[in-house]
XYZ file of C-alpha atoms in Angstrom:
651
model
C 0.103 -0.105 -0.149
C 1.169 3.277 -1.215
C 1.190 6.493 1.191
C 0.425 9.607 -0.558
C 1.419 12.746 1.772
C -0.772 16.361 0.672
C 1.281 19.364 1.207
C 0.122 21.633 3.822
C -0.121 24.359 1.616
C -2.225 22.637 -0.706
C -4.947 21.934 2.590
C -4.780 25.614 3.777
C -5.603 26.923 0.234
C -8.672 24.228 0.259
C -9.760 25.133 3.313
C -9.651 29.208 2.296
C -11.399 28.185 -0.773
C -14.080 26.633 1.457
C -14.190 29.652 3.759
C -14.732 31.596 0.873
C -17.727 29.743 -0.662
C -19.480 29.311 2.854
C -19.516 33.048 3.490
C -20.413 33.997 -0.323
C -23.521 31.269 -0.040
C -24.323 33.237 3.660
C -24.034 36.968 2.084
C -26.609 35.207 -0.810
C -29.114 34.254 1.505
C -28.887 36.852 3.891
C -28.476 39.909 1.255
C -31.958 41.535 1.473
C -31.586 41.222 5.524
C -28.410 42.950 5.459
C -29.425 45.589 3.529
C -32.995 45.944 5.619
C -31.070 45.560 8.864
C -28.575 48.618 8.492
C -32.331 50.634 7.221
C -33.916 48.953 10.505
C -30.579 49.756 12.848
C -31.122 54.054 11.539
C -34.506 54.321 11.969
C -34.742 52.140 15.601
C -32.427 55.343 16.843
C -35.048 58.062 15.766
C -38.061 55.701 15.410
C -40.532 58.385 16.695
C -39.156 60.672 14.141
C -40.435 58.281 11.012
C -42.657 60.480 8.752
C -46.381 59.916 8.119
C -46.556 58.934 5.042
C -43.937 56.627 5.499
C -46.264 54.490 7.472
C -48.683 51.915 6.222
C -50.774 49.302 8.990
C -52.406 46.665 7.128
C -53.711 43.224 8.004
C -53.538 40.018 5.860
C -57.456 38.409 6.013
C -58.666 35.180 4.497
C -60.529 31.971 4.746
C -58.760 28.863 7.041
C -55.597 27.519 5.200
C -55.669 29.990 2.320
C -51.959 30.697 3.180
C -52.041 33.896 5.655
C -48.841 32.617 8.043
C -47.082 31.267 5.012
C -47.327 35.150 3.069
C -46.371 36.833 6.640
C -42.970 34.382 6.583
C -42.132 35.928 3.074
C -42.765 39.001 3.751
C -40.615 38.926 6.471
C -38.072 36.972 5.058
C -37.977 39.342 1.605
C -38.008 42.355 4.536
C -35.323 40.907 6.156
C -37.170 40.501 9.958
C -36.271 37.141 10.090
C -33.580 34.977 8.337
C -34.606 32.302 5.507
C -34.156 29.135 7.395
C -36.347 30.574 10.396
C -39.141 27.603 10.150
C -42.606 27.732 8.686
C -45.463 29.659 10.526
C -43.067 32.068 12.577
C -46.126 34.324 13.632
C -47.811 31.198 15.056
C -45.836 30.674 18.101
C -48.621 29.281 20.115
C -48.443 25.207 20.679
C -51.770 24.840 19.770
C -51.136 26.787 16.424
C -48.725 24.408 15.715
C -50.469 21.398 16.362
C -53.278 22.563 14.668
C -52.229 23.849 11.786
C -54.416 27.294 12.372
C -53.891 30.831 13.135
C -55.844 31.454 16.901
C -54.500 34.558 17.855
C -53.477 37.610 15.383
C -49.839 38.785 15.446
C -48.955 42.158 14.937
C -44.642 42.813 13.469
C -43.362 46.115 12.570
C -40.983 45.897 9.557
C -38.780 48.163 7.162
C -39.692 47.866 3.353
C -37.246 50.517 0.718
C -39.481 51.195 -1.684
C -38.283 53.724 -4.637
C -35.206 54.955 -2.410
C -37.323 55.901 0.239
C -37.812 53.328 3.617
C -41.342 52.675 4.532
C -42.598 51.427 8.127
C -44.936 48.555 7.437
C -47.160 47.660 10.511
C -48.513 43.407 9.713
C -51.063 42.116 11.446
C -51.432 38.177 10.484
C -55.166 37.330 11.430
C -56.684 34.201 11.989
C -59.326 32.948 9.260
C -61.783 30.353 11.362
C -65.102 32.487 11.969
C -64.878 31.543 15.906
C -61.728 33.976 15.791
C -63.429 36.735 14.160
C -62.969 38.834 17.329
C -59.375 38.521 16.404
C -59.837 40.115 12.924
C -62.222 42.677 13.819
C -59.762 44.114 16.549
C -57.077 44.023 14.228
C -59.211 46.277 11.692
C -59.453 48.823 14.245
C -55.175 49.458 14.056
C -55.002 49.411 10.201
C -56.091 51.500 7.150
C -56.368 48.706 4.312
C -55.752 44.778 4.104
C -54.687 42.225 2.243
C -57.371 39.933 0.944
C -55.590 36.467 0.360
C -57.548 33.992 -1.748
C -56.657 30.311 -2.701
C -56.519 29.968 -6.535
C -57.435 26.274 -5.865
C -60.407 26.548 -3.670
C -61.707 30.244 -4.731
C -63.711 32.147 -2.506
C -64.911 30.531 0.611
C -67.770 31.678 3.492
C -64.804 33.588 5.691
C -63.630 35.320 2.710
C -66.917 36.964 2.073
C -67.437 37.538 5.713
C -63.784 39.232 6.001
C -64.127 41.207 2.989
C -67.645 42.918 4.331
C -65.505 43.292 7.681
C -62.830 45.474 5.823
C -65.290 47.498 3.720
C -67.441 48.257 6.846
C -64.375 49.964 8.092
C -63.610 51.703 4.429
C -60.320 50.251 4.647
C -58.284 49.728 0.919
C -58.387 46.275 -0.056
C -55.464 44.773 -1.842
C -56.499 41.474 -3.799
C -54.343 38.820 -3.540
C -54.556 35.133 -5.467
C -52.106 32.602 -3.342
C -51.038 28.766 -4.507
C -50.812 30.009 -8.294
C -48.058 27.521 -8.262
C -50.437 24.229 -7.762
C -51.455 21.909 -11.160
C -55.213 22.639 -10.112
C -55.186 26.209 -9.675
C -57.537 28.139 -11.604
C -56.673 31.735 -11.267
C -59.085 32.993 -14.037
C -62.061 31.139 -12.606
C -61.005 32.776 -9.107
C -60.621 36.348 -10.503
C -64.055 36.034 -12.476
C -65.722 34.794 -8.954
C -63.899 38.211 -7.369
C -65.387 40.006 -10.003
C -69.064 38.780 -9.572
C -68.967 39.050 -5.865
C -66.822 42.119 -4.685
C -66.594 43.934 -7.976
C -62.812 43.697 -8.016
C -61.662 44.300 -11.451
C -58.931 41.007 -12.268
C -56.288 43.185 -13.658
C -56.055 44.608 -10.138
C -55.487 41.241 -8.903
C -52.237 39.795 -7.753
C -50.997 36.302 -8.148
C -48.426 34.851 -5.616
C -47.408 31.718 -4.476
C -46.458 32.366 -0.654
C -44.634 28.691 -0.626
C -42.330 29.448 -3.435
C -42.094 33.133 -2.738
C -43.159 33.979 -5.954
C -44.828 37.626 -6.635
C -44.261 38.968 -2.465
C -42.233 41.567 -3.183
C -44.919 43.526 -5.719
C -47.230 42.495 -2.831
C -45.275 45.047 -0.419
C -45.146 47.628 -3.470
C -48.774 47.431 -4.269
C -49.298 48.009 0.138
C -47.115 50.994 -0.130
C -48.610 52.416 -3.396
C -52.380 51.515 -2.553
C -53.205 51.746 1.160
C -52.817 55.264 2.642
C -50.871 56.267 5.671
C -52.678 56.486 9.016
C -54.935 59.590 9.539
C -53.066 60.667 12.813
C -52.356 64.037 14.574
C -48.776 64.130 16.279
C -48.854 67.840 17.359
C -52.208 67.140 19.655
C -51.917 65.072 22.879
C -51.282 61.899 23.107
C -53.846 59.268 22.982
C -53.682 55.193 22.193
C -56.191 52.478 21.041
C -55.638 49.448 23.388
C -56.022 46.575 20.895
C -54.433 43.532 22.302
C -52.112 42.493 25.960
C -50.698 39.222 26.809
C -49.398 38.296 30.325
C -45.395 38.406 31.049
C -44.548 36.462 34.406
C -41.916 39.057 35.461
C -43.235 42.183 33.578
C -47.555 41.712 34.634
C -49.766 42.818 31.294
C -47.764 44.272 28.296
C -50.557 46.085 25.924
C -50.192 46.659 22.131
C -51.489 49.946 21.515
C -52.212 51.829 18.103
C -51.341 55.734 18.532
C -53.548 57.988 17.222
C -52.689 61.328 18.495
C -48.773 62.776 20.002
C -45.957 60.532 20.858
C -45.149 58.418 24.068
C -41.685 58.460 25.821
C -40.349 56.136 28.784
C -41.075 57.464 32.218
C -44.415 58.947 31.337
C -47.538 58.348 33.311
C -50.424 57.351 31.338
C -54.074 57.181 32.304
C -56.682 54.175 30.934
C -60.200 56.327 30.233
C -62.229 53.092 31.403
C -60.693 52.443 34.865
C -58.941 56.032 35.624
C -56.085 53.983 37.034
C -52.692 55.770 36.519
C -49.519 53.826 35.350
C -45.717 54.473 34.872
C -44.545 53.608 31.375
C -41.310 51.191 32.163
C -40.714 50.404 28.360
C -41.541 50.491 25.041
C -40.815 48.495 22.560
C -41.617 47.467 18.703
C -42.185 43.942 17.600
C -40.072 42.920 14.854
C -40.777 39.904 15.384
C -38.517 39.821 18.510
C -38.962 42.974 21.066
C -36.724 46.076 20.298
C -36.936 48.550 22.893
C -37.173 52.247 21.673
C -37.166 55.345 23.793
C -40.413 56.916 22.071
C -42.805 56.492 19.414
C -45.525 59.133 17.883
C -48.963 59.003 16.430
C -49.537 56.182 13.045
C -47.412 53.884 15.074
C -47.774 50.542 16.949
C -46.104 49.959 20.384
C -45.680 47.269 23.003
C -46.090 48.774 26.425
C -45.064 47.722 29.534
C -46.649 49.866 32.787
C -47.217 47.728 35.777
C -50.859 46.657 34.556
C -51.427 43.194 36.479
C -54.611 41.587 35.109
C -57.247 41.312 33.073
C -59.438 43.875 34.836
C -57.089 46.881 33.976
C -56.431 45.897 30.691
C -59.102 46.272 28.594
C -59.177 45.509 24.584
C -60.630 48.906 23.136
C -59.858 51.052 25.756
C -58.589 54.808 25.270
C -55.002 55.438 26.707
C -54.057 58.922 27.488
C -51.620 61.261 29.571
C -52.614 61.457 33.290
C -54.835 64.119 34.312
C -54.991 64.936 31.013
C -58.828 65.432 29.051
C -59.658 62.589 26.519
C -62.710 61.688 24.297
C -63.082 57.796 23.693
C -61.762 56.229 20.739
C -64.996 54.375 19.303
C -63.489 52.091 16.690
C -63.976 48.488 18.396
C -66.444 46.427 20.213
C -65.458 43.252 21.608
C -68.001 40.383 19.842
C -70.475 39.265 22.539
C -69.979 35.119 23.066
C -72.716 32.791 21.858
C -71.458 29.461 23.345
C -71.169 28.958 27.118
C -69.719 25.828 29.059
C -68.830 25.324 32.874
C -64.954 24.817 33.824
C -64.165 23.073 36.996
C -61.434 22.323 38.540
C -60.850 18.364 38.505
C -59.735 18.622 42.382
C -61.214 21.531 44.691
C -57.921 21.828 45.685
C -56.546 23.252 42.599
C -59.639 26.051 42.003
C -57.195 29.114 42.814
C -54.629 27.481 40.373
C -57.023 27.212 37.818
C -58.733 30.677 38.525
C -55.161 32.414 38.136
C -54.910 30.555 34.761
C -57.814 31.664 33.543
C -57.169 34.884 34.089
C -54.041 35.209 32.243
C -55.578 33.466 29.211
C -58.243 35.862 29.091
C -55.756 38.727 29.344
C -54.806 37.247 25.836
C -58.219 36.831 24.678
C -60.691 39.091 25.370
C -63.978 37.436 23.855
C -63.983 35.062 26.521
C -66.210 36.357 29.502
C -65.860 34.648 32.917
C -68.771 34.087 35.539
C -68.496 31.811 38.670
C -70.422 28.908 38.494
C -71.550 25.566 41.112
C -72.574 22.099 40.712
C -73.642 19.670 43.051
C -71.537 17.214 40.982
C -68.319 19.343 40.225
C -68.436 21.879 42.888
C -67.147 25.521 42.442
C -66.443 26.663 38.886
C -67.005 29.413 36.041
C -69.064 29.814 33.483
C -67.361 30.557 30.265
C -68.503 32.378 27.498
C -67.172 32.091 23.828
C -67.895 33.066 20.412
C -68.011 29.385 19.443
C -67.084 25.551 19.571
C -63.823 25.647 18.322
C -62.909 28.973 20.502
C -63.817 26.911 23.462
C -61.655 23.809 22.483
C -58.328 26.233 21.889
C -58.958 28.190 24.782
C -59.160 24.855 26.919
C -55.958 23.187 25.114
C -54.443 26.415 25.788
C -54.980 26.394 29.960
C -53.577 22.552 29.609
C -50.647 23.646 27.534
C -49.448 26.997 28.876
C -50.450 26.771 32.633
C -50.538 23.383 33.006
C -54.503 23.181 34.440
C -56.492 20.245 33.652
C -59.863 21.352 33.741
C -63.550 19.241 33.733
C -65.358 21.170 30.682
C -68.950 20.456 30.316
C -71.338 20.484 27.563
C -71.095 23.766 25.622
C -74.643 25.588 25.355
C -76.139 28.863 24.441
C -78.017 31.713 26.260
C -81.669 31.664 26.009
C -84.291 34.592 27.025
C -87.327 33.685 28.794
C -90.284 36.407 28.892
C -91.440 36.068 33.019
C -95.182 36.608 33.819
C -95.011 35.776 37.392
C -95.311 39.185 39.249
C -93.278 37.865 42.128
C -90.100 36.654 39.956
C -90.533 39.831 38.222
C -89.938 42.128 41.406
C -87.465 39.834 42.474
C -85.427 39.869 39.574
C -86.260 43.605 38.873
C -87.578 42.858 35.361
C -89.312 40.947 33.063
C -86.677 38.992 31.082
C -84.551 36.411 32.230
C -81.258 35.236 30.485
C -80.430 31.483 31.374
C -77.688 28.984 29.493
C -77.676 26.541 32.974
C -80.641 24.130 32.647
C -80.831 24.222 36.893
C -81.782 27.111 37.209
C -84.601 26.989 34.470
C -88.282 27.960 35.894
C -91.179 25.721 35.753
C -93.320 26.629 33.061
C -96.325 28.591 34.803
C -93.838 31.024 35.505
C -93.010 31.538 31.818
C -94.812 33.474 29.130
C -92.698 33.404 25.982
C -89.502 31.651 25.185
C -86.426 32.742 22.939
C -83.693 31.537 21.324
C -80.404 32.731 19.616
C -80.424 32.590 15.898
C -77.588 32.875 13.365
C -77.685 33.620 9.945
C -75.249 31.445 7.433
C -73.579 31.565 4.829
C -72.932 28.250 2.591
C -70.448 27.877 -0.549
C -70.866 24.578 -1.790
C -70.253 22.698 -5.289
C -73.776 22.666 -6.840
C -73.492 18.460 -6.526
C -73.454 18.500 -3.258
C -76.587 21.329 -2.637
C -79.483 18.759 -2.071
C -77.419 16.960 0.789
C -76.826 20.197 2.094
C -80.499 21.457 2.065
C -81.380 18.085 4.050
C -78.963 18.729 6.719
C -80.381 22.212 7.278
C -83.978 21.474 6.890
C -83.093 18.810 9.757
C -81.413 21.907 11.789
C -84.856 23.433 12.080
C -82.683 26.196 8.926
C -85.182 28.237 6.836
C -83.628 29.634 3.508
C -83.220 33.113 3.333
C -81.304 33.124 -0.231
C -79.529 31.072 -2.926
C -77.112 32.641 -5.847
C -74.865 31.128 -8.390
C -71.549 31.987 -8.350
C -70.431 30.416 -11.210
C -71.458 27.488 -13.521
C -70.647 24.972 -10.797
C -70.340 26.692 -7.001
C -73.478 27.991 -5.257
C -74.076 30.336 -2.331
C -76.854 29.491 -0.092
C -78.061 31.404 3.055
C -79.935 29.908 5.604
C -81.121 31.166 9.398
C -80.546 28.516 11.792
C -80.748 28.074 15.692
C -77.461 28.525 17.592
C -77.956 25.156 19.385
C -78.140 23.458 16.337
C -75.025 24.393 15.030
C -72.414 24.801 17.974
C -71.277 21.078 18.371
C -71.453 19.135 15.196
C -72.931 20.852 12.311
C -69.765 21.821 10.484
C -68.229 18.637 10.927
C -71.696 17.001 9.006
C -71.001 19.925 6.444
C -67.652 18.723 5.423
C -68.585 14.992 5.541
C -71.264 15.344 3.118
C -69.375 17.495 0.942
C -66.188 15.597 0.969
C -64.622 18.776 2.389
C -65.422 21.118 -0.537
C -68.439 23.548 1.167
C -67.448 26.014 3.659
C -69.712 27.904 6.320
C -69.524 31.355 8.081
C -72.340 32.714 10.643
C -73.161 35.340 12.216
C -75.539 36.852 14.964
C -79.358 37.337 14.029
C -80.560 38.097 17.547
C -83.262 36.487 19.505
C -86.688 35.019 18.184
C -89.764 33.012 19.533
C -89.298 29.493 19.987
C -90.929 26.784 22.144
C -88.331 25.387 24.912
C -88.773 22.483 27.485
C -86.346 21.671 30.093
C -85.530 17.897 29.908
C -85.215 16.409 33.236
C -83.007 12.919 33.913
C -84.357 11.039 37.283
C -82.450 8.009 38.636
C -85.240 5.497 40.312
C -87.730 8.571 40.420
C -85.218 10.830 41.602
C -84.389 14.048 39.571
C -80.668 14.696 38.975
C -80.114 18.435 38.371
C -76.881 18.539 36.984
C -78.077 16.121 34.091
C -81.008 18.519 33.296
C -80.773 20.421 29.731
C -82.724 22.735 28.112
C -83.816 21.605 24.539
C -86.536 22.641 21.943
C -89.429 20.619 22.599
C -88.914 19.093 19.019
C -85.811 17.663 20.042
C -86.153 16.450 23.448
C -87.505 12.862 22.548
C -84.171 12.037 20.465
C -81.995 14.045 23.146
C -83.829 12.062 25.819
C -82.993 8.498 24.173
C -79.408 9.926 23.785
C -78.609 10.723 27.531
C -80.588 7.411 28.791
C -78.524 4.854 26.526
C -75.008 6.755 27.427
C -76.025 7.059 31.283
C -76.827 3.046 30.959
C -73.359 2.506 29.502
C -71.291 4.534 32.005
C -73.466 3.632 35.386
C -72.146 0.929 36.776
C -74.658 -2.110 38.139
C -75.246 -2.373 41.464
C -77.205 -4.073 44.100
C -80.896 -2.744 42.837
C -82.121 -2.332 39.712
C -81.438 1.261 38.624
C -84.611 2.638 36.366
C -82.562 5.715 34.011
C -85.712 8.004 32.854
C -85.728 11.339 30.429
C -88.570 13.369 31.505
C -90.385 16.536 30.623
C -92.352 17.678 33.895
C -94.303 14.322 34.433
C -94.046 13.005 31.098
C -91.104 10.112 30.611
C -89.761 10.730 26.836
C -87.049 7.939 26.906
C -86.072 4.843 29.510
C -83.332 2.116 30.374
C -82.796 0.015 32.456
C -79.320 -1.110 34.298
C -80.104 -4.726 35.862
C -79.243 -5.542 39.380
C -76.508 -7.989 40.924
C -78.104 -11.346 41.853
C -77.235 -14.791 42.586
C -79.053 -16.908 40.750
C -80.206 -19.849 42.667
C -81.905 -22.010 40.225
C -78.791 -22.266 38.104
C -77.413 -25.516 40.090
C -80.133 -27.694 40.070
C -79.494 -31.241 39.393
C -82.507 -33.346 40.256
C -82.970 -30.739 43.671
C -86.274 -29.596 45.136
C -87.126 -26.688 43.251
C -89.545 -25.351 45.408
C -87.213 -24.062 47.876
C -85.261 -22.764 45.294
C -87.914 -20.522 44.237
C -88.683 -19.619 47.752
C -84.624 -18.439 48.081
C -85.749 -16.000 44.869
C -88.882 -14.814 46.205
C -86.869 -13.826 49.632
C -83.781 -12.324 47.351
C -86.783 -10.321 45.075
C -88.381 -8.651 48.262
C -85.366 -7.783 49.963
C -83.902 -6.217 46.822
C -87.348 -4.237 46.655
C -87.264 -3.282 50.095
C -83.443 -2.106 49.649
C -84.410 0.222 46.593
C -86.898 2.026 48.623
C -84.377 2.884 51.046
C -81.097 2.848 49.349
C -79.028 5.864 47.455
C -77.817 5.066 44.175
C -74.064 5.425 43.925
C -73.211 7.151 40.832
C -69.613 7.732 40.525
C -68.090 10.992 40.231
C -66.076 10.281 36.846
C -69.813 9.395 35.574
C -71.023 13.184 35.936
C -67.784 14.094 34.533
C -68.187 12.090 31.516
C -71.816 12.812 30.704
C -71.754 16.583 31.335
C -68.685 17.255 29.457
C -68.689 17.265 25.434
């Protein structure tokens, strides 16, 4: 074997060449970042002096899974806010967002973009696309002057696309239409542009075509944002005034508040005051998100800033509040009102010793999600807890998942319900309440029928977009859920838009799942509040051997009572263990039994081993056993395990 020796000088030259290549690749990958970072560093020193005409505030709005977060990633990479290998969905920093693949929390980022030899400050907000998080979209639009309307070039305009578009137009925001996923072979940009024209009267020539995944056309989107969206209409010469449009909790700094400045400027060390609570706070720090926090000493009107000022809880940090300087007169900024919750559920600690810890976790999470309402509640089976209001079922699921993941809580969640209104006729009850209308979401508090004059339930206006081949099945589903068709419109040759008035109680649990199943995933659904309307409600009670179990009662529509009753008793039969006595499970409305199941008692079969013995003696023993169980049933308490209540009550 011949050994060859490589000269040291040759090794050095190879290493030098390798280092040069590596450096060149790095420079190539981060060239835009370096240029933009220099701009950012230059502007951070004089951040408050950035001219208003060089500021653009905008959001990205779209239906679920149309590529909002991916487009935001490409924008951040293009402007140098993040490196090209930072990962996907950088702004989706919650664990629940990454697990579910959806955006549930609007995220704000301030970036710098160079356009025609001038540097612009872009305040971008990436918003959720699901209807249950429309409150995030509403509060985000309050701090914007325009939006990017993103539409999937494969699936086209969806139900939430329509809702978000009208939400933006209602605020007179400039809309920049963008088609995404044009790189996919099934994309049909021409057809989608035609839909945009027919639905929103958007000129196909104004629609930008991009691939957020590959980065195609993203720079043109930023240029269009600068050209089309106007600068904010603010006044820097008047006293400081700002809109608080987002907040979250930090372990060391308390409540951090994201503010959009409409007037004047704010510096570290000044004292600010809440118009709602009148409490005064010293400004400890001011930061911009790009997307990581970067501290600045001062911010001016038209800009978005993160302010730490010793706020401690959700009762002090109120979304939509107007913030001004201490002891200074100020008018309210009435640009945003939180949406009212539509779905309610009870949340209880698994162990009452964890009551305080769960309360603390809920308070911190409510600070980050202003759409959730909290009221104390109690249950004979589950103990002390709270009744929380949500915008929808997915909103509830995500909130509870965040409780577990971010705060280590283990809550018990009861079945979701809605709030009903009852018009009372009993003078005693009217005097006690101080009004003749009673709002109720807990069946245990449902008054007797003779006290009630009229029942009202919440309705929603649902918008369904579907290929026409599934129309018949979808109409049948809506009719089954007590829906009333309002309109039907042909979008194009093979797609339809239908609107239904539906009871909220019929859609909150599994309506969307059934819709997706019937349409092979092609139909989309969105809904909005339609007020309260007259209906016919009953309280469905559950009896075990004739004894009422209050915590299992439910409020249902009269026509659905029998079906719901059958489901409950069948579920209880499987969950309640057999005991020494027979258990009769009955679902009743008043004194009328609608459904019944029976759990057989344990017994020793004394006739099983008869091999020619005296049968009369055996039958005598069996009769004695029967009489004993009959007597036991009269005085015995049925032992229902705690887990049974949990499994029946929770969704």
